[in-house]
GROMACS .gro file of C-alpha atoms in nm:
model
  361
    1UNK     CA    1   7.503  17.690 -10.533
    2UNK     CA    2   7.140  17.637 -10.673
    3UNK     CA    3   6.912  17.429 -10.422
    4UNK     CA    4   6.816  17.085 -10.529
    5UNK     CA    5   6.429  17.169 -10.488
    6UNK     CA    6   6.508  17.337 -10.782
    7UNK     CA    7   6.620  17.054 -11.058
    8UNK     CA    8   6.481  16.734 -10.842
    9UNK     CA    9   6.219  16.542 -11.093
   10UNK     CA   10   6.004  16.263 -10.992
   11UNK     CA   11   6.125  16.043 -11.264
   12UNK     CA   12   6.490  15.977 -11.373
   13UNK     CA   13   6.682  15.956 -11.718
   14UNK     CA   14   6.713  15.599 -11.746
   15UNK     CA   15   6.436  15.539 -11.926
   16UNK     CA   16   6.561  15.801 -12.153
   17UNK     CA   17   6.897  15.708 -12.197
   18UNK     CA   18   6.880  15.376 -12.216
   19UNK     CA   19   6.571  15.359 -12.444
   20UNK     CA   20   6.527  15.090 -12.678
   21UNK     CA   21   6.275  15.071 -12.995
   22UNK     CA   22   6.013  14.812 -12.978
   23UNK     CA   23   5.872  14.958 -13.241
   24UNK     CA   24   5.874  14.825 -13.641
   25UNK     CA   25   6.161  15.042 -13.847
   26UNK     CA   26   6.422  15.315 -13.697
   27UNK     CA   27   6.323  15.594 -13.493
   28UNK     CA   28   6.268  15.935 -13.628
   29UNK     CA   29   6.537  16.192 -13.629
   30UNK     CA   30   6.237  16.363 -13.390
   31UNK     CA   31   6.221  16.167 -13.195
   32UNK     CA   32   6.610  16.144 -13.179
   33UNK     CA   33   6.613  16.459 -13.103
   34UNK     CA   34   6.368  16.434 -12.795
   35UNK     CA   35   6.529  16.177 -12.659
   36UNK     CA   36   6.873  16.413 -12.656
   37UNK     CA   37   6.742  16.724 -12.497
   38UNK     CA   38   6.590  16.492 -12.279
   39UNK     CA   39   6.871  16.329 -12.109
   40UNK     CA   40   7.013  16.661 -12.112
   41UNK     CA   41   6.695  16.873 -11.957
   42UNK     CA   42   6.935  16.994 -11.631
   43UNK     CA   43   7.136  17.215 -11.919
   44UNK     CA   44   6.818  17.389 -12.130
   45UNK     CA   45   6.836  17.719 -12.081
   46UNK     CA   46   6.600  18.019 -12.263
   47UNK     CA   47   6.829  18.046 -12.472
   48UNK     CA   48   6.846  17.721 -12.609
   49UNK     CA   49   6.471  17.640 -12.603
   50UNK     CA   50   6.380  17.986 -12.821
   51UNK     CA   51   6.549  17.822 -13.135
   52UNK     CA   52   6.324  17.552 -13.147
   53UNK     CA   53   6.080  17.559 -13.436
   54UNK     CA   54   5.711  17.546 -13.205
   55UNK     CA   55   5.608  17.234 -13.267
   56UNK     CA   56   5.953  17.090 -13.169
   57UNK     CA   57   5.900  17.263 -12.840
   58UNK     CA   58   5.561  17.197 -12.769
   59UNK     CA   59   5.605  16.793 -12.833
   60UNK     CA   60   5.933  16.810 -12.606
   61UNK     CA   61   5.734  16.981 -12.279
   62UNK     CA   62   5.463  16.727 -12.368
   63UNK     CA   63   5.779  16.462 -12.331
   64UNK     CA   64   5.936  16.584 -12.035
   65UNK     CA   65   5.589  16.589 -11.854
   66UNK     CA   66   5.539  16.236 -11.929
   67UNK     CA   67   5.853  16.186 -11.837
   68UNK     CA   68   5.874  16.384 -11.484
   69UNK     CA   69   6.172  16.519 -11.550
   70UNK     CA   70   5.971  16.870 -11.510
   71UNK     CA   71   6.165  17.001 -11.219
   72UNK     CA   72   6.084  17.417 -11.113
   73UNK     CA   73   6.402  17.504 -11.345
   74UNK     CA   74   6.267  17.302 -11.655
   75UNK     CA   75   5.962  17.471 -11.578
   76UNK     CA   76   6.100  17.792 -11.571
   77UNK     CA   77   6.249  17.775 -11.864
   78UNK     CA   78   5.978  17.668 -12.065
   79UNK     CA   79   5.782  17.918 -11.871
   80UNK     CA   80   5.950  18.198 -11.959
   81UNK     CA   81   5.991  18.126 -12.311
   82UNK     CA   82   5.667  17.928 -12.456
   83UNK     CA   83   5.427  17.989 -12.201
   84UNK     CA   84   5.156  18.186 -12.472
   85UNK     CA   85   5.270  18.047 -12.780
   86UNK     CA   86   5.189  17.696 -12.638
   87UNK     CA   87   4.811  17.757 -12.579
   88UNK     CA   88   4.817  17.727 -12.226
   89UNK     CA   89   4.999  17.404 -12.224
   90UNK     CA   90   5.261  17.499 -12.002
   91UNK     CA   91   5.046  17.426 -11.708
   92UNK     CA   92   5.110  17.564 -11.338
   93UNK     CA   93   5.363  17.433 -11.083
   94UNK     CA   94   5.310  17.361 -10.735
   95UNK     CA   95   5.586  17.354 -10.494
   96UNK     CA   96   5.560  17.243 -10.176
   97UNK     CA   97   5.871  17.286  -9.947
   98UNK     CA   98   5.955  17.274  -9.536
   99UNK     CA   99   6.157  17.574  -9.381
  100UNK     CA  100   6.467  17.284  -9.303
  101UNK     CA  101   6.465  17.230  -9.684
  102UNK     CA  102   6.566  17.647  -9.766
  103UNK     CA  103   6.496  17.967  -9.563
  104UNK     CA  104   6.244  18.233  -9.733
  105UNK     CA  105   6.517  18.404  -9.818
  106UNK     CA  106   6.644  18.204 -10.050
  107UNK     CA  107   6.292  18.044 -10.210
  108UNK     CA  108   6.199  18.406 -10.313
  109UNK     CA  109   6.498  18.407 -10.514
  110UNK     CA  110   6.435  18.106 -10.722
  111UNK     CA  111   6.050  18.198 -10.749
  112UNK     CA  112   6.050  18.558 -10.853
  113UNK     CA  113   6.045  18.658 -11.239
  114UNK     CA  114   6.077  19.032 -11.259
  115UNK     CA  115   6.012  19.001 -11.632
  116UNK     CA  116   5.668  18.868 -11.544
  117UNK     CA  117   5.676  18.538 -11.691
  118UNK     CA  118   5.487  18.380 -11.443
  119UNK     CA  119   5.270  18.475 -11.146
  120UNK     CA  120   5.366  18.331 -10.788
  121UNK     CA  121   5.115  18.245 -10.548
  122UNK     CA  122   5.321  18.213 -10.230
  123UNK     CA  123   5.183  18.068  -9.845
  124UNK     CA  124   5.393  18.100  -9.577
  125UNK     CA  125   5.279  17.836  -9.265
  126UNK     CA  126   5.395  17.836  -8.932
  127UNK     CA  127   5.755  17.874  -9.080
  128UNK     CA  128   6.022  18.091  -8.826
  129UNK     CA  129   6.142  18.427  -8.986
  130UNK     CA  130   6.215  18.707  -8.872
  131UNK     CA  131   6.092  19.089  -8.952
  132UNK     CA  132   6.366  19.188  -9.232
  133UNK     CA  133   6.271  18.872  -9.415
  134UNK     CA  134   5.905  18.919  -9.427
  135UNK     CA  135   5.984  19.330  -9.510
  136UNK     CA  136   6.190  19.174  -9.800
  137UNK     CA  137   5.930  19.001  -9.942
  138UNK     CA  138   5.859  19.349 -10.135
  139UNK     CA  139   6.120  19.215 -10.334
  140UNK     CA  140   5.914  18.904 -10.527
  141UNK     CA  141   5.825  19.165 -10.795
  142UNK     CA  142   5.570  18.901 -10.983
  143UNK     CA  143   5.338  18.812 -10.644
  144UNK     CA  144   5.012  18.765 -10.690
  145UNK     CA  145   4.888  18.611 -10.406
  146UNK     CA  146   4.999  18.598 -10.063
  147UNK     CA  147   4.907  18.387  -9.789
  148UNK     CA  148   5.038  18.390  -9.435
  149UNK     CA  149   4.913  18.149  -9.137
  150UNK     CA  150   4.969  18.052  -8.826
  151UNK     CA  151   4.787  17.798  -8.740
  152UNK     CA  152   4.994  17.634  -8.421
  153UNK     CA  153   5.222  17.860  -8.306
  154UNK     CA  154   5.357  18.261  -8.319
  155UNK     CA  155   5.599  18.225  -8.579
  156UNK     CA  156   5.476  18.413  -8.841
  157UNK     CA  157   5.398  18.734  -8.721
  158UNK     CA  158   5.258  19.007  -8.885
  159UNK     CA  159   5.237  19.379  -8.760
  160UNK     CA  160   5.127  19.715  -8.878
  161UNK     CA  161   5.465  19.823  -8.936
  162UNK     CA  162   5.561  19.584  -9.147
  163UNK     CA  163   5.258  19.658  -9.405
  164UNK     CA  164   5.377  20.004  -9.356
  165UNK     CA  165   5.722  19.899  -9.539
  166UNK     CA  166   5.539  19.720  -9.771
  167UNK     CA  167   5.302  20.004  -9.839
  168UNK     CA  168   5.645  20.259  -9.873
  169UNK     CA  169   5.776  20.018 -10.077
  170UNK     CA  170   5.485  20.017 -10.314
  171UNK     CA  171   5.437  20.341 -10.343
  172UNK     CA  172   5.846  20.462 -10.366
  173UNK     CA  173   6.010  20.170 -10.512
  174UNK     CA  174   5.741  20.015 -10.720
  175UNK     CA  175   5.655  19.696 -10.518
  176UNK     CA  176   5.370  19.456 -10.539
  177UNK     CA  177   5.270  19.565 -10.825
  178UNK     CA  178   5.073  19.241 -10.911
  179UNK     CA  179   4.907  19.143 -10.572
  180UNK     CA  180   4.595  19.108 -10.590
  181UNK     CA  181   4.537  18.890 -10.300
  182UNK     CA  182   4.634  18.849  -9.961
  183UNK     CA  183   4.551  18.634  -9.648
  184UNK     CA  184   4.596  18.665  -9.324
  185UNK     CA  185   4.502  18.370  -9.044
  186UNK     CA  186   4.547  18.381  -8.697
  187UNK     CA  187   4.782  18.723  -8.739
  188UNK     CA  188   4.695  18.913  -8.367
  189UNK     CA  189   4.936  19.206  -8.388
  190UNK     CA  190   4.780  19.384  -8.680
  191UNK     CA  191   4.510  19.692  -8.653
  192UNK     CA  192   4.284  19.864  -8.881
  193UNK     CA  193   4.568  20.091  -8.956
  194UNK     CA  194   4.630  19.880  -9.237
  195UNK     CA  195   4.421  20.003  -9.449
  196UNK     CA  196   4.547  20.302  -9.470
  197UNK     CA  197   4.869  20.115  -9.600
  198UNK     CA  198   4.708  19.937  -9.868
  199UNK     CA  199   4.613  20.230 -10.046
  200UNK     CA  200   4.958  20.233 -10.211
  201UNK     CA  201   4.931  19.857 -10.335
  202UNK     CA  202   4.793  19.931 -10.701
  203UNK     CA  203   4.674  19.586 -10.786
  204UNK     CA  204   4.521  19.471 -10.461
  205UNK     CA  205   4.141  19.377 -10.453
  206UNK     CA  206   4.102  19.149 -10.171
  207UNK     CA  207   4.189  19.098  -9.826
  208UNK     CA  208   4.094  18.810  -9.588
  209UNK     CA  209   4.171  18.835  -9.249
  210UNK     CA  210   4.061  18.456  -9.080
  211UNK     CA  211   4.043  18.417  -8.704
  212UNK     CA  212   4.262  18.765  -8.687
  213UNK     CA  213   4.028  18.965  -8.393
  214UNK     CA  214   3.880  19.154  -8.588
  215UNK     CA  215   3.719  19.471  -8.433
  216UNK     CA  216   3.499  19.762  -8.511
  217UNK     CA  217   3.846  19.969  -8.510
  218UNK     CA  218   3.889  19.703  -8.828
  219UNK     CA  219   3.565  19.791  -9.023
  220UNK     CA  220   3.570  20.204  -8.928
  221UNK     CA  221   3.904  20.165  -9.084
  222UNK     CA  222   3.824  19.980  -9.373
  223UNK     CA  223   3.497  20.213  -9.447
  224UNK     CA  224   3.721  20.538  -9.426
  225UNK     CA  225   3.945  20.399  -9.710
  226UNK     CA  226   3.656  20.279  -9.910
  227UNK     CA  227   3.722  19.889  -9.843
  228UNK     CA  228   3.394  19.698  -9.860
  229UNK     CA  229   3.375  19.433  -9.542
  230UNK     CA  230   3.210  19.140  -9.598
  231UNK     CA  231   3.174  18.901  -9.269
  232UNK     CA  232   3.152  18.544  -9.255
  233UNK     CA  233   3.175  18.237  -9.519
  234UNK     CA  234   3.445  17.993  -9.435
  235UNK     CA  235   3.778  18.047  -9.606
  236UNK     CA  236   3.874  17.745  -9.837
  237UNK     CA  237   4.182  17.791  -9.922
  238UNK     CA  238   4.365  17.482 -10.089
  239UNK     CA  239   4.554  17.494 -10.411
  240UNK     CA  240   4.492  17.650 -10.718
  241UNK     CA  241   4.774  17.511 -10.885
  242UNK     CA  242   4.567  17.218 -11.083
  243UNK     CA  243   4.317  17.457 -11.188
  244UNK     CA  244   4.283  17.766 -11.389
  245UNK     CA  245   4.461  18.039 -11.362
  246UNK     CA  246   4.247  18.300 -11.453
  247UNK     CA  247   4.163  18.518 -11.162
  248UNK     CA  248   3.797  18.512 -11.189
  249UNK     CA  249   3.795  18.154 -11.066
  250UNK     CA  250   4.081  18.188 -10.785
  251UNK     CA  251   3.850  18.392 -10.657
  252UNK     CA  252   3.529  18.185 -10.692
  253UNK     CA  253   3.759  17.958 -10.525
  254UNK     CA  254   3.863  18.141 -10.236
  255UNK     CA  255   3.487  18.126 -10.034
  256UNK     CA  256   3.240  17.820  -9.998
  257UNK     CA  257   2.951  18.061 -10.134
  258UNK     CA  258   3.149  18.088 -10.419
  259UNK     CA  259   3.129  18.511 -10.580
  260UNK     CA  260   3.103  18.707 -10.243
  261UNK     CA  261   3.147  19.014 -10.467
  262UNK     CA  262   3.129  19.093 -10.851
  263UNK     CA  263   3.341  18.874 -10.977
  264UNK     CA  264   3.340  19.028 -11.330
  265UNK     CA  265   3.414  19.385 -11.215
  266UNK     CA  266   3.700  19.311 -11.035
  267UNK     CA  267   3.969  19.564 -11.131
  268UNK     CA  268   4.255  19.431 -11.320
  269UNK     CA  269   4.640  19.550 -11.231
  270UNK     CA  270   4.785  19.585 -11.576
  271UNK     CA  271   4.749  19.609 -11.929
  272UNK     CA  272   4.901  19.253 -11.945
  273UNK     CA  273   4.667  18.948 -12.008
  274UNK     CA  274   4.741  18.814 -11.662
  275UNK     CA  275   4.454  18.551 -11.686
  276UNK     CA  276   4.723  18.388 -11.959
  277UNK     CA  277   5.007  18.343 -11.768
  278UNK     CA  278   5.160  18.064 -11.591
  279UNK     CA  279   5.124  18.055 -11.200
  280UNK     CA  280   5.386  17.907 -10.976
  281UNK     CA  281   5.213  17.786 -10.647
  282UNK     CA  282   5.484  17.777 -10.357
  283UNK     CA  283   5.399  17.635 -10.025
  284UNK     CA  284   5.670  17.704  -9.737
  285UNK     CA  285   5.564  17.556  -9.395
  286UNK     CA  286   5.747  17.418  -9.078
  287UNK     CA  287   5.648  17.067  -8.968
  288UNK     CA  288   5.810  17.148  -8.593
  289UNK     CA  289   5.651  17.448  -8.515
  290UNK     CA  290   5.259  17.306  -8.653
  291UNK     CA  291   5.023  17.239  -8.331
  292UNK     CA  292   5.288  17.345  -8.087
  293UNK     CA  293   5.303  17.744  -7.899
  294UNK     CA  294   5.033  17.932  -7.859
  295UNK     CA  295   4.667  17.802  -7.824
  296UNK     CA  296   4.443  17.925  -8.074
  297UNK     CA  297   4.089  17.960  -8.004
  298UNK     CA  298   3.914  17.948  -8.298
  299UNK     CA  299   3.621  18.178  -8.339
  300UNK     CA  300   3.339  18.030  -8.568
  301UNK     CA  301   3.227  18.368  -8.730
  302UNK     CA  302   3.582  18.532  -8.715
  303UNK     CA  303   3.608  18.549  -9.130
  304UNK     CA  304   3.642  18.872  -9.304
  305UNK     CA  305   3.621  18.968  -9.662
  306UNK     CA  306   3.746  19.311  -9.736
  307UNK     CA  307   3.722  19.436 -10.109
  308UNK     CA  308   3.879  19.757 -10.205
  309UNK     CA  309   3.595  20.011 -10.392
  310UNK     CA  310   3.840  20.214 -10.525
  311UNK     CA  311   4.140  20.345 -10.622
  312UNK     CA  312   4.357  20.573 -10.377
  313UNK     CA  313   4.277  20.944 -10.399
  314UNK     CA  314   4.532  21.132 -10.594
  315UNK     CA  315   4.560  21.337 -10.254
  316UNK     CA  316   4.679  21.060 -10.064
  317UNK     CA  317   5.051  21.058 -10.061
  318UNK     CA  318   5.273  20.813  -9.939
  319UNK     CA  319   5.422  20.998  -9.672
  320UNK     CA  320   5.060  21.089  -9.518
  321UNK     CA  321   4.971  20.629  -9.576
  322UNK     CA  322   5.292  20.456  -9.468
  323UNK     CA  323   5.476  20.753  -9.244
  324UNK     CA  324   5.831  20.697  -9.153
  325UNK     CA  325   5.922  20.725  -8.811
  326UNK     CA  326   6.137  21.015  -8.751
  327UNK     CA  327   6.317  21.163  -8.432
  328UNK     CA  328   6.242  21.543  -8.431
  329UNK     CA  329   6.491  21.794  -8.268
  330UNK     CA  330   6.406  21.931  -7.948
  331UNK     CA  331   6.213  22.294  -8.015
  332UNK     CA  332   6.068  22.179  -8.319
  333UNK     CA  333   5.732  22.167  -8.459
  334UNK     CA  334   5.602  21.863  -8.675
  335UNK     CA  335   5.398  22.002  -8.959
  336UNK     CA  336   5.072  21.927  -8.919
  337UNK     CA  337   5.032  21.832  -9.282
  338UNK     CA  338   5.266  21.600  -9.412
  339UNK     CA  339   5.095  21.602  -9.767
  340UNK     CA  340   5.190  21.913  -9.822
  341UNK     CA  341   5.583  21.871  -9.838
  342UNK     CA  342   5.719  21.840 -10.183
  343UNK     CA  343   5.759  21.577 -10.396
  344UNK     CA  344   6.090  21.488 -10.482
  345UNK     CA  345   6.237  21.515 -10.794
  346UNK     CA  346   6.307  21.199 -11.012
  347UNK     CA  347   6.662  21.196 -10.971
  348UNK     CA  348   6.619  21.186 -10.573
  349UNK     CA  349   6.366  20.903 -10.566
  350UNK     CA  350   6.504  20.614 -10.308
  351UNK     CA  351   6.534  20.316 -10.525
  352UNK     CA  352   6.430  19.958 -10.295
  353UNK     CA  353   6.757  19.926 -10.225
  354UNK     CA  354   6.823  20.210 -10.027
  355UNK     CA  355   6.446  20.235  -9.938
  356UNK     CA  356   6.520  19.864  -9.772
  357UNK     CA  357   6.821  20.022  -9.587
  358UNK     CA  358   6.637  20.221  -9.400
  359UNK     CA  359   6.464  19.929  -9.245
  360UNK     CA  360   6.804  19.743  -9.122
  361UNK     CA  361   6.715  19.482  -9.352
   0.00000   0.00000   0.00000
């Protein structure tokens, strides 16, 4: 059963379909056949919408956005098929849902595109979920950003383990491959060890870690991986939805000072114009669990910038950054270099189904 977040517009088809002409003369077969797909936008599909000659499509989004009838499906849709040959017009969604409307769960499966059609920006607030679901957020293939706070409570909990999954599963299963961005506020349980786990995310440039304790640990950390720290300058935040998507800005956007770092030499994540592509902004928060729980003292120079310098050394394995935890057999030895085991051959590589498996997820 699809969610109704998914198809609910804020306008309605009565206007459509019971549309009279004001106007001098009889209407247009056009604009006949507007007013059709229309009052019939719940059953486009791709498939329907790539036989339309281009300027049939582009004046029917410009419709259905005058209309609000653009729900996330029509958007989609549209998204997936027209999003580059309509100049940019297909511009970005915002979503904004509670944790009693759908779980996480099931919003990551109505907001992923594993084709890449669109890049999601996803923040999780306050929202209650447990350790599997957060692990199985490896699973929104096109992520580009990813914010998680807890602002009022200990909810949403991060820990070192959990970017350990994430790092396995970038590195084994070919996860995350578009983050580029992630925030962290008020997240206590999570060391400098991190680091070590982001080595394996290929696309990831910056890290902001607001009011999360961080300690010299932290910074010695981020240093031995080649992570630049930056501290201070209030994080922003806010939505990027109404403006541009190309990266350069989203990150202007992300600080008060504006470009904490290079802006222009930021590294980009694939050969794929990204900077063209639609971006689906998804906000999931809880309204009970805001300004209730734990009281959080907020620290006034507690903001962190960390920008990776480089790429991971080609020496750096994933079994030496994200280690599995493993119960050895009485009389054995660990080996003291874990880099040094072999790699497996392609036909025994753990897909992230299995590789999610061994997580209890």
């Amino acid at each position: 059963m699809t969610p109704d977040w998914t198809w609910k517009t804020r306008g309605n088809l009565e206007s459509v379909t019971k549309y009279i002409n004001t106007g001098s003369g009889s209407s247009s077969l056009r604009d006949i056949s507007i007013r059709k797909f229309l009052a019939n936008t719940f059953n486009l599909t791709p498939d329907v919408i790539e036989t339309l000659p281009l300027h049939l499509a582009r004046r029917l989004w410009l419709e259905i956005k005058k209309s609000q009838l653009d729900s996330l499906r029509t958007w989609k849709v549209f998204a997936s098929v027209f999003a580059k040959q309509l100049n940019n017009r297909i511009e970005n969604k915002r979503v904004v849902l509670s944790d009693s409307t759908t779980s996480l769960i099931e919003c990551t499966k109505h907001i992923n595109s594993p084709s890449f059609h669109y890049i999601t920006f996803l923040t999780l607030s306050n929202i209650d979920c447990t350790r599997s679901d957060l692990i199985q957020l490896s699973r929104l293939t096109n992520l580009g950003m990813l914010t998680i706070r807890n602002d009022g409570s200990s909810c949403v909990a991060l820990e070192d383990n959990i970017l350990r999954a994430w790092g396995r599963g970038a590195s084994e299963a070919g996860a995350f491959t578009r983050l580029r961005i992630l925030v962290c506020k008020f997240q206590y349980y999570i060391t400098g060890k991190i680091f070590a786990y982001f080595q394996t995310f290929p696309a990831l440039d910056l890290v902001l870690l607001d009011q999360c304790r961080v300690s010299r640990e932290f910074t010695n950390h981020a240093k031995q991986h080649e992570w630049h720290a930056m501290r201070g300058s209030k994080f922003r935040g806010g939505s990027f939805a109404e403006e541009s998507p190309a990266w350069k800005e989203i990150y202007k956007g992300l600080s008060e000072e504006g470009a904490l770092f290079d802006i222009d030499s930021m590294q980009k994540p694939s050969e794929d114009d990204e900077d063209s592509q639609p971006v689906l902004e998804v906000s999931l928060y809880s309204t009970a669990n805001h300004g209730h729980g734990l009281s959080k003292i907020v620290e006034p120079d507690d903001m962190w910038h960390f920008r990776r310098k480089g790429r991971p050394r080609e020496s750096e394995s994933s079994a030496t950054l994200c280690p599995q935890k493993r119960v050895l057999v009485e009389g054995s030895v660990a080996s003291s270099c874990a880099s040094k085991r072999p790699a497996l051959r392609s036909s025994r590589q753990r897909t992230m189904k299995n590789l999610l498996a061994d997580f209890q997820v």
